[in-house]
Coordinates of C-alpha atoms and ligand atoms in Angstrom, one line a residue:
M203 CA -25.5 -20.9 -34.5
T204 CA -25.2 -17.1 -34.9
T205 CA -27.4 -14.6 -33.3
H206 CA -27.5 -10.8 -33.1
A207 CA -25.1 -9.1 -30.6
S208 CA -26.1 -10.1 -27.1
G209 CA -23.6 -8.2 -25.2
T210 CA -20.0 -7.7 -24.3
V211 CA -17.7 -10.2 -22.5
Y212 CA -14.4 -9.8 -20.8
I213 CA -12.3 -12.9 -19.6
E214 CA -9.3 -12.6 -17.2
T215 CA -7.1 -15.6 -17.3
Y216 CA -4.9 -17.0 -14.6
G217 CA -2.6 -20.2 -14.7
C218 CA -1.1 -22.1 -17.5
Q219 CA -1.2 -21.8 -21.3
M220 CA -4.1 -24.5 -21.3
N221 CA -6.1 -21.8 -19.6
V222 CA -5.1 -19.2 -22.1
S223 CA -6.2 -21.6 -24.8
D224 CA -9.4 -22.3 -23.0
S225 CA -10.3 -18.6 -22.7
E226 CA -9.8 -18.4 -26.5
L227 CA -12.3 -21.2 -26.9
M228 CA -14.8 -19.4 -24.5
Y229 CA -14.4 -16.2 -26.3
G230 CA -15.1 -18.1 -29.6
R231 CA -18.0 -19.9 -28.2
L232 CA -19.7 -16.7 -26.9
A233 CA -19.0 -14.8 -30.1
E234 CA -21.0 -17.4 -32.0
F235 CA -23.9 -16.3 -29.7
G236 CA -23.2 -12.7 -30.5
Y237 CA -21.0 -11.7 -27.6
V238 CA -18.3 -9.2 -28.4
A239 CA -15.0 -9.3 -26.5
V240 CA -13.9 -6.2 -24.7
G241 CA -10.7 -5.3 -23.0
S242 CA -11.8 -4.3 -19.4
P243 CA -14.3 -5.5 -16.9
D244 CA -16.0 -2.1 -16.7
E245 CA -17.3 -2.4 -20.2
A246 CA -18.5 -6.0 -19.8
D247 CA -22.0 -7.5 -19.5
V248 CA -20.3 -10.8 -18.7
I249 CA -17.0 -11.0 -16.7
L250 CA -15.5 -14.4 -16.5
V251 CA -12.4 -15.3 -14.3
N252 CA -10.7 -18.3 -15.7
T253 CA -8.8 -19.7 -12.7
C254 CA -5.9 -21.9 -11.6
A255 CA -5.8 -24.2 -8.6
I256 CA -2.2 -25.4 -8.7
R257 CA -1.1 -23.6 -5.5
D258 CA -2.9 -22.0 -2.7
H259 CA -1.4 -18.7 -3.7
A260 CA -3.0 -18.8 -7.2
E261 CA -6.4 -19.3 -5.5
Q262 CA -5.8 -16.5 -3.0
R263 CA -5.1 -14.1 -5.8
V264 CA -8.3 -15.0 -7.5
I265 CA -10.3 -14.6 -4.4
G266 CA -8.9 -11.2 -3.9
R267 CA -9.5 -10.4 -7.6
L268 CA -13.3 -11.5 -7.3
G269 CA -13.7 -9.0 -4.5
E270 CA -12.2 -6.2 -6.5
L271 CA -14.4 -7.1 -9.6
K272 CA -17.5 -6.5 -7.6
R273 CA -16.7 -2.8 -8.0
H274 CA -16.4 -3.1 -11.6
M275 CA -19.8 -4.8 -12.2
K276 CA -22.6 -3.0 -13.8
P277 CA -26.0 -3.5 -12.2
N278 CA -27.0 -6.4 -14.6
S279 CA -23.6 -7.8 -15.4
V280 CA -22.8 -11.5 -14.7
L281 CA -19.7 -12.6 -13.0
G282 CA -18.6 -16.2 -13.5
V283 CA -15.6 -18.3 -12.4
T284 CA -14.3 -20.9 -14.7
G285 CA -11.3 -23.2 -14.9
C286 CA -9.5 -25.3 -12.3
M287 CA -10.6 -23.5 -9.2
A288 CA -14.2 -23.6 -10.3
Q289 CA -13.9 -27.3 -10.8
R290 CA -12.3 -27.8 -7.3
L291 CA -14.7 -25.8 -5.4
G292 CA -17.9 -26.1 -7.4
P293 CA -21.0 -25.1 -5.5
R294 CA -18.8 -24.2 -2.5
L295 CA -17.8 -21.1 -4.4
L296 CA -21.5 -20.1 -5.1
K297 CA -22.0 -20.2 -1.4
S298 CA -18.9 -18.3 -0.3
A299 CA -19.0 -15.5 -3.0
K300 CA -22.6 -14.3 -3.4
H301 CA -21.7 -12.0 -6.2
V302 CA -20.6 -14.9 -8.4
Q303 CA -23.4 -16.3 -10.4
L304 CA -21.7 -19.0 -12.4
V305 CA -19.1 -21.7 -11.5
I306 CA -18.0 -23.7 -14.6
G307 CA -15.2 -26.3 -14.7
P308 CA -12.9 -27.0 -17.8
D309 CA -15.3 -29.5 -19.4
G310 CA -18.4 -27.3 -19.1
Y311 CA -17.8 -24.5 -21.7
R312 CA -20.2 -25.9 -24.3
A313 CA -23.0 -24.8 -22.0
L314 CA -21.6 -21.3 -21.4
P315 CA -24.0 -19.2 -23.6
S316 CA -27.0 -20.9 -22.0
L317 CA -25.6 -20.6 -18.5
V318 CA -24.9 -17.0 -19.1
E319 CA -28.4 -16.4 -20.4
G320 CA -29.8 -18.1 -17.3
A321 CA -27.5 -16.1 -15.1
R322 CA -28.7 -12.8 -16.8
N323 CA -32.3 -14.0 -15.7
G324 CA -31.2 -14.6 -12.1
V325 CA -30.3 -18.3 -12.2
R326 CA -27.1 -19.1 -10.4
A327 CA -25.5 -22.3 -11.4
S328 CA -22.5 -24.6 -11.1
S329 CA -21.4 -27.0 -13.8
V330 CA -18.5 -29.2 -12.8
E331 CA -19.1 -32.7 -14.6
F332 CA -16.2 -34.0 -16.5
D333 CA -17.0 -35.0 -20.1
L334 CA -14.4 -37.4 -21.5
E335 CA -15.6 -36.8 -25.1
E336 CA -15.3 -33.1 -24.9
H337 CA -12.6 -31.4 -27.0
Y338 CA -14.6 -28.4 -28.2
E339 CA -14.0 -29.6 -31.7
D340 CA -16.7 -27.4 -33.3
F341 CA -15.6 -24.2 -31.3
R342 CA -13.6 -21.6 -33.2
A343 CA -11.1 -20.3 -30.9
Q344 CA -10.9 -16.5 -30.9
R345 CA -7.1 -15.6 -31.0
F346 CA -5.8 -12.3 -30.0
D347 CA -2.1 -13.0 -30.7
G348 CA -1.3 -12.7 -34.4
V349 CA 2.3 -14.1 -34.2
K350 CA 2.0 -17.4 -32.3
A351 CA -0.9 -19.8 -31.4
W352 CA -1.6 -22.5 -28.9
I353 CA -3.4 -25.7 -29.9
P354 CA -4.6 -27.9 -27.1
V355 CA -4.1 -31.6 -28.3
Q356 CA -4.8 -33.5 -25.0
R357 CA -7.0 -32.6 -22.1
G358 CA -6.7 -34.0 -18.5
C359 CA -4.0 -36.1 -16.9
D360 CA -3.6 -39.7 -16.0
Y361 CA -0.4 -39.4 -13.9
K362 CA -1.1 -39.2 -10.2
C363 CA 1.8 -37.1 -8.8
T364 CA 1.1 -36.9 -5.2
Y365 CA 1.3 -33.1 -5.0
C366 CA -0.9 -32.3 -8.0
I367 CA -4.5 -31.1 -8.1
V368 CA -4.7 -31.3 -11.9
P369 CA -6.1 -34.8 -12.3
M370 CA -8.9 -33.6 -10.0
T371 CA -9.6 -30.3 -11.8
R372 CA -9.1 -31.5 -15.4
G373 CA -10.1 -35.2 -15.1
P374 CA -8.5 -38.2 -17.0
E375 CA -6.3 -37.9 -20.1
R376 CA -7.8 -37.8 -23.5
S377 CA -6.2 -36.8 -26.8
R378 CA -7.9 -35.0 -29.8
R379 CA -7.8 -36.9 -33.2
L380 CA -4.6 -36.1 -35.2
L381 CA -6.7 -35.0 -38.2
D382 CA -8.5 -32.4 -36.1
V383 CA -5.3 -31.0 -34.7
V384 CA -3.8 -30.9 -38.3
R385 CA -7.0 -29.1 -39.5
E386 CA -6.7 -26.5 -36.8
A387 CA -2.9 -26.1 -37.6
R388 CA -3.7 -25.5 -41.2
G389 CA -6.2 -22.8 -40.4
I390 CA -3.8 -21.1 -38.1
A391 CA -1.0 -21.1 -40.7
E392 CA -3.4 -19.9 -43.4
S393 CA -4.2 -16.9 -41.1
G394 CA -0.5 -15.9 -41.2
I395 CA 0.6 -17.3 -37.8
T396 CA 3.9 -19.2 -38.3
E397 CA 4.6 -20.5 -34.7
I398 CA 2.4 -23.2 -33.0
T399 CA 2.7 -24.6 -29.5
L400 CA 1.0 -28.0 -28.9
L401 CA -0.5 -28.1 -25.4
G402 CA -1.2 -31.0 -23.0
Q403 CA -0.7 -31.7 -19.4
T404 CA 1.7 -34.6 -20.4
V405 CA 1.7 -33.6 -24.1
N406 CA 4.1 -36.3 -25.3
S407 CA 1.9 -39.1 -24.0
Y408 CA -0.6 -37.9 -26.6
N409 CA -2.3 -40.9 -28.4
D410 CA -5.5 -40.8 -30.3
G411 CA -5.7 -44.5 -30.6
Q412 CA -4.0 -44.4 -34.0
H413 CA -1.2 -41.9 -33.7
D414 CA 1.2 -41.2 -31.0
F415 CA 3.1 -37.9 -30.3
A416 CA 5.8 -38.7 -32.8
A417 CA 3.3 -39.0 -35.6
L418 CA 1.5 -35.8 -34.4
L419 CA 4.8 -33.8 -34.5
R420 CA 5.6 -35.0 -37.9
A421 CA 2.1 -34.2 -39.2
V422 CA 1.8 -30.7 -37.8
G423 CA 5.4 -30.0 -38.7
A424 CA 4.6 -30.8 -42.3
V425 CA 1.8 -28.2 -42.4
S426 CA 2.7 -25.5 -44.9
G427 CA 3.5 -22.3 -43.2
V428 CA 4.3 -23.7 -39.8
R429 CA 7.8 -22.5 -39.3
R430 CA 8.1 -23.2 -35.6
L431 CA 6.6 -26.0 -33.7
R432 CA 6.8 -26.1 -29.9
F433 CA 5.0 -28.2 -27.3
T434 CA 4.5 -28.1 -23.5
S435 CA 4.7 -29.8 -21.1
P436 CA 6.2 -33.2 -21.7
H437 CA 6.8 -35.9 -19.1
P438 CA 10.2 -37.5 -19.0
N439 CA 8.7 -41.0 -19.1
D440 CA 7.0 -40.3 -22.4
F441 CA 10.0 -39.5 -24.5
S442 CA 10.3 -42.6 -26.5
E443 CA 12.9 -43.0 -29.1
R444 CA 10.1 -42.4 -31.8
V445 CA 9.3 -39.1 -30.3
I446 CA 12.9 -38.0 -29.9
D447 CA 13.5 -39.0 -33.4
A448 CA 10.5 -37.1 -34.8
M449 CA 11.7 -34.1 -33.0
A450 CA 15.2 -34.3 -34.5
E451 CA 13.9 -35.0 -38.0
T452 CA 11.1 -32.4 -38.2
P453 CA 12.7 -29.2 -39.1
A454 CA 9.9 -27.0 -37.7
V455 CA 10.3 -28.5 -34.2
C456 CA 12.2 -26.0 -32.1
E457 CA 15.4 -26.9 -30.2
H458 CA 13.8 -26.4 -26.8
V459 CA 12.3 -28.6 -24.2
H460 CA 10.5 -27.6 -21.0
L461 CA 11.0 -30.7 -19.0
P462 CA 9.7 -30.6 -15.4
M463 CA 12.2 -32.2 -13.0
Q464 CA 10.4 -31.4 -9.7
S465 CA 13.3 -32.7 -7.6
G466 CA 16.9 -34.0 -8.1
S467 CA 16.4 -36.5 -5.2
S468 CA 15.2 -40.0 -6.1
N469 CA 13.8 -40.4 -2.7
V470 CA 11.6 -37.3 -3.2
L471 CA 10.7 -38.2 -6.7
K472 CA 9.5 -41.6 -5.4
R473 CA 7.3 -39.9 -2.8
M474 CA 6.0 -37.5 -5.5
L475 CA 5.1 -40.6 -7.6
R476 CA 6.9 -39.0 -10.5
R477 CA 7.7 -42.6 -11.8
Y478 CA 11.4 -41.7 -12.7
T479 CA 14.7 -41.3 -10.7
R480 CA 17.3 -38.7 -10.7
E481 CA 19.3 -41.0 -12.8
S482 CA 16.6 -41.8 -15.4
Y483 CA 15.9 -38.0 -15.7
L484 CA 19.5 -37.3 -16.4
D485 CA 19.4 -40.2 -19.0
C486 CA 16.4 -38.5 -20.6
V487 CA 18.2 -35.1 -20.8
A488 CA 21.3 -36.9 -22.3
R489 CA 19.2 -38.6 -25.0
L490 CA 17.4 -35.4 -25.9
R491 CA 20.7 -33.5 -26.0
S492 CA 22.5 -36.0 -28.1
A493 CA 19.6 -36.0 -30.7
I494 CA 19.1 -32.2 -30.7
P495 CA 22.4 -30.4 -30.4
G496 CA 22.2 -27.0 -28.8
M497 CA 18.9 -27.7 -27.3
G498 CA 17.5 -25.2 -24.8
L499 CA 16.3 -26.9 -21.6
T500 CA 14.1 -25.4 -18.9
T501 CA 12.3 -27.0 -16.0
D502 CA 9.9 -26.8 -13.0
I503 CA 11.1 -27.5 -9.6
I504 CA 9.3 -27.8 -6.2
V505 CA 11.1 -27.4 -2.8
G506 CA 9.7 -28.3 0.6
F507 CA 7.8 -31.4 -0.4
P508 CA 7.0 -33.5 2.5
G509 CA 10.0 -35.4 3.8
E510 CA 12.6 -33.4 1.8
T511 CA 15.8 -33.4 3.9
D512 CA 18.7 -31.2 3.6
Q513 CA 20.4 -33.9 1.6
D514 CA 17.5 -34.3 -0.7
F515 CA 17.6 -30.6 -1.3
E516 CA 21.3 -30.7 -1.9
D517 CA 20.6 -33.3 -4.6
T518 CA 18.3 -30.9 -6.3
L519 CA 21.0 -28.3 -6.3
S520 CA 23.5 -30.5 -7.6
A521 CA 21.2 -31.8 -10.5
V522 CA 20.6 -28.2 -11.4
R523 CA 24.3 -27.5 -11.6
E524 CA 25.1 -30.7 -13.4
I525 CA 22.3 -30.3 -16.0
G526 CA 22.7 -26.5 -16.6
F527 CA 19.1 -25.6 -17.2
D528 CA 18.6 -22.4 -19.2
D529 CA 15.8 -21.3 -16.9
A530 CA 13.6 -22.9 -14.2
F531 CA 10.3 -22.1 -12.6
T532 CA 10.7 -22.7 -8.9
F533 CA 7.9 -23.2 -6.4
K534 CA 7.5 -23.9 -2.7
F535 CA 5.3 -27.0 -2.2
S536 CA 1.7 -26.0 -1.5
A537 CA -0.6 -28.6 0.1
R538 CA -3.7 -29.2 -2.1
E539 CA -6.9 -30.5 -0.5
G540 CA -7.6 -34.1 -1.7
T541 CA -4.1 -34.9 -3.0
A542 CA -2.1 -37.8 -1.7
A543 CA 0.7 -35.5 -0.3
T544 CA -1.8 -34.2 2.2
R545 CA -2.3 -37.7 3.6
M546 CA 1.5 -38.1 4.4
P547 CA 2.5 -38.1 8.1
E548 CA 2.6 -34.6 9.6
S549 CA 6.0 -35.3 10.8
L550 CA 7.2 -35.0 7.3
T551 CA 6.2 -31.5 6.8
V552 CA 8.9 -29.1 5.9
P553 CA 8.7 -25.9 8.0
D554 CA 7.8 -22.8 5.9
A555 CA 11.0 -21.0 6.9
T556 CA 13.2 -24.0 5.7
A557 CA 11.3 -24.1 2.5
S558 CA 11.7 -20.4 1.9
K559 CA 15.4 -20.7 2.5
R560 CA 15.7 -23.6 0.2
L561 CA 13.8 -21.6 -2.5
A562 CA 16.1 -18.6 -2.3
R563 CA 19.1 -20.8 -2.6
L564 CA 17.7 -22.6 -5.5
I565 CA 16.7 -19.4 -7.4
E566 CA 20.3 -18.2 -6.9
T567 CA 21.7 -21.5 -8.2
V568 CA 19.4 -21.4 -11.2
R569 CA 20.4 -17.8 -11.9
D570 CA 24.1 -18.5 -11.7
G571 CA 23.7 -21.3 -14.2
M572 CA 21.6 -19.2 -16.6
R573 CA 24.0 -16.3 -16.4
A574 CA 27.1 -18.5 -17.2
Q575 CA 25.2 -20.1 -20.2
N576 CA 24.1 -16.7 -21.4
L577 CA 27.4 -15.0 -21.1
G578 CA 28.9 -17.9 -23.1
L579 CA 26.5 -17.0 -26.0
L580 CA 27.4 -13.4 -26.4
G581 CA 28.6 -12.7 -29.9
A582 CA 26.5 -15.7 -31.3
R583 CA 24.0 -15.2 -34.0
R584 CA 20.4 -16.6 -33.7
E585 CA 17.2 -16.4 -35.7
I586 CA 14.4 -14.6 -33.8
L587 CA 10.8 -14.3 -34.3
I588 CA 9.6 -10.9 -33.3
E589 CA 6.7 -11.3 -31.0
K590 CA 5.8 -7.8 -29.6
V591 CA 7.0 -4.5 -28.3
S592 CA 8.8 -5.1 -25.1
R593 CA 7.2 -4.3 -21.8
R594 CA 9.3 -1.1 -21.5
G595 CA 8.1 0.0 -24.8
T596 CA 11.3 1.0 -26.6
L597 CA 12.5 -2.2 -28.0
L598 CA 11.0 -5.2 -29.7
Q599 CA 10.9 -8.6 -28.0
G600 CA 11.6 -11.8 -29.9
R601 CA 12.5 -15.4 -29.2
T602 CA 15.1 -17.7 -30.5
R603 CA 14.2 -21.2 -31.5
D604 CA 15.9 -22.4 -28.3
F605 CA 13.5 -20.1 -26.3
R606 CA 15.8 -17.3 -25.4
T607 CA 14.3 -13.8 -25.2
V608 CA 16.1 -11.1 -27.2
L609 CA 15.3 -7.4 -27.3
V610 CA 16.2 -5.5 -30.4
P611 CA 15.6 -2.0 -31.7
G612 CA 13.0 -1.6 -34.5
D613 CA 9.4 -0.6 -35.1
D614 CA 6.2 -2.5 -34.6
S615 CA 5.9 -3.2 -38.4
M616 CA 8.6 -5.8 -37.7
I617 CA 6.2 -7.9 -35.4
G618 CA 5.8 -11.3 -36.9
Q619 CA 9.0 -11.3 -38.9
Y620 CA 12.0 -13.5 -38.6
Q621 CA 15.3 -11.8 -38.3
T622 CA 18.9 -12.9 -37.7
V623 CA 20.4 -11.1 -34.7
E624 CA 23.7 -11.0 -33.0
L625 CA 23.5 -11.4 -29.3
T626 CA 25.4 -8.3 -27.9
G627 CA 24.4 -8.0 -24.3
T628 CA 22.7 -10.0 -21.5
T629 CA 21.2 -9.1 -18.2
G630 CA 21.8 -12.7 -17.2
S631 CA 18.5 -13.9 -18.2
T632 CA 17.5 -12.0 -21.3
F633 CA 19.6 -10.6 -24.3
T634 CA 19.9 -7.5 -26.2
G635 CA 20.8 -7.9 -29.8
G636 CA 21.1 -6.2 -33.2
V637 CA 19.6 -7.3 -36.6
V638 CA 22.5 -8.5 -38.8
S639 CA 20.6 -9.7 -41.9
E640 CA 17.3 -9.2 -43.7
R641 CA 17.7 -12.4 -45.6
L642 CA 15.4 -14.4 -43.4
Q643 CA 12.5 -12.0 -44.1
L644 CA 11.8 -13.9 -47.3
P645 CA 8.6 -15.8 -47.5
V646 CA 8.7 -19.0 -45.5
A647 CA 10.2 -21.9 -47.5
V648 CA 7.7 -24.7 -47.5
Ligands
5AD810 N1 2.9 -27.1 -5.0 C1 3.8 -26.4 -5.5 N2 4.1 -26.5 -6.9 C2 3.3 -27.3 -7.7 N3 3.2 -27.6 -8.9 C3 2.3 -28.4 -9.1 N4 1.5 -28.7 -8.1 C4 2.2 -27.9 -7.1 C5 2.0 -27.9 -5.6 N5 1.0 -28.6 -5.0 C6 4.3 -27.1 -9.9 C7 5.0 -28.2 -10.6 C8 4.4 -28.2 -11.9 C9 4.1 -26.7 -12.1 C10 3.1 -26.4 -13.2 O1 3.6 -26.2 -10.9 O2 6.4 -27.8 -10.6 O3 5.3 -28.7 -13.0
SF4_811 FE1 -3.5 -24.2 -13.0 FE2 -2.9 -26.7 -13.6 FE3 -5.3 -25.8 -14.1 FE4 -3.3 -25.0 -15.6 S1 -4.1 -27.1 -15.4 S2 -4.8 -23.8 -14.7 S3 -1.7 -25.0 -14.1 S4 -4.3 -26.1 -12.1

């Protein structure tokens, strides 16, 4: 349904790429009803904050931001909270933040236009029902990035990791139909975008009843114009031989895996209910690396999980050294209300000071490994896709297929192009480079 312009909307997004993707869907949904996207809350009739609940820190940031946004609201503007924190807190949020009119969980975005209309007429509401059929199939995501695109292929999560709030905020796992994903990928490629990232909480457990993740990779990888295909985040237990073969045999699939390890101690992994051991994680890495030579590998690690001993932590450090990750997101355990970890004996709690020290040592260990890997790459040549002007504004920022960031000189007409660069310098984490060939600017071979 399309109506005349109803107003302006601004969405601020926190958390993971699934949230970024959901915000694109919300913009798309509201656009159908005449809402025009704007770049700042001051101009907006409707302000939505799409939130994350993964750690307490993420929620505290949102609470602070909601207070600030009060000052940006016009007399009749609507402020809504969406996403994982909305789902977690539901009506409680309406009670505690009087200037918030809407609280909508991740499965409630279909009703967004009518809830917004209601709020504009003074009706505050919370919508936090799960809808296991909901994939927003008829929504047209409004994308703002012209170089790469995200496609959600699965919603929710069926693992029950004991630290994690996600099964409670995004509900049970369900997959979109392969044909729908392929249709969306075709549309994206036709719009000139050449890099696609498939999204799911445990994306490689994708199964639409007829197709597994291997079939999905092959099908999206075969779409004309898709030159780079990525996915995030996989679970180690769902890397079947079929999936690994599909990765290795599909030219578009990039040589990079983000594989959350969480801990290098089998004791901790067991209490986390990760369903793998240190050894089976190492085995998964070895299988991936032997099938995909030169693969980049990044991870997520939590320190200070209940019961984590000094020895457990040393096991994490040794796993980091042994594996040689190219990068890692590192976190201090944050107790989330309602998760199994909060029901563990209090005697297992790791003091905050201990967790902080461990985090600092872990970060140092990750950095050392990353620097060593990156120094070893100096002088090598890589193809990069130029994504944007770098944050400092003087160089362009691109990525290699194995997910390394490279800054190169150039002008913004080069955004969206593929270039071969030589890696000439490294800060330890990112590279600087110079373009060595124009050859790869030719149209994508399909
Ligand atoms: N505390 C700290 N980190 C967490 N993560 C998930 N839940 C928690 C928690 N309760 C981390 C995991 C996950 C990443 C997205 O966030 O490492 O992979
Ligand atoms: Fe945060 Fe997890 Fe929700 Fe993403 S799915 S927004 S990481 S809580």
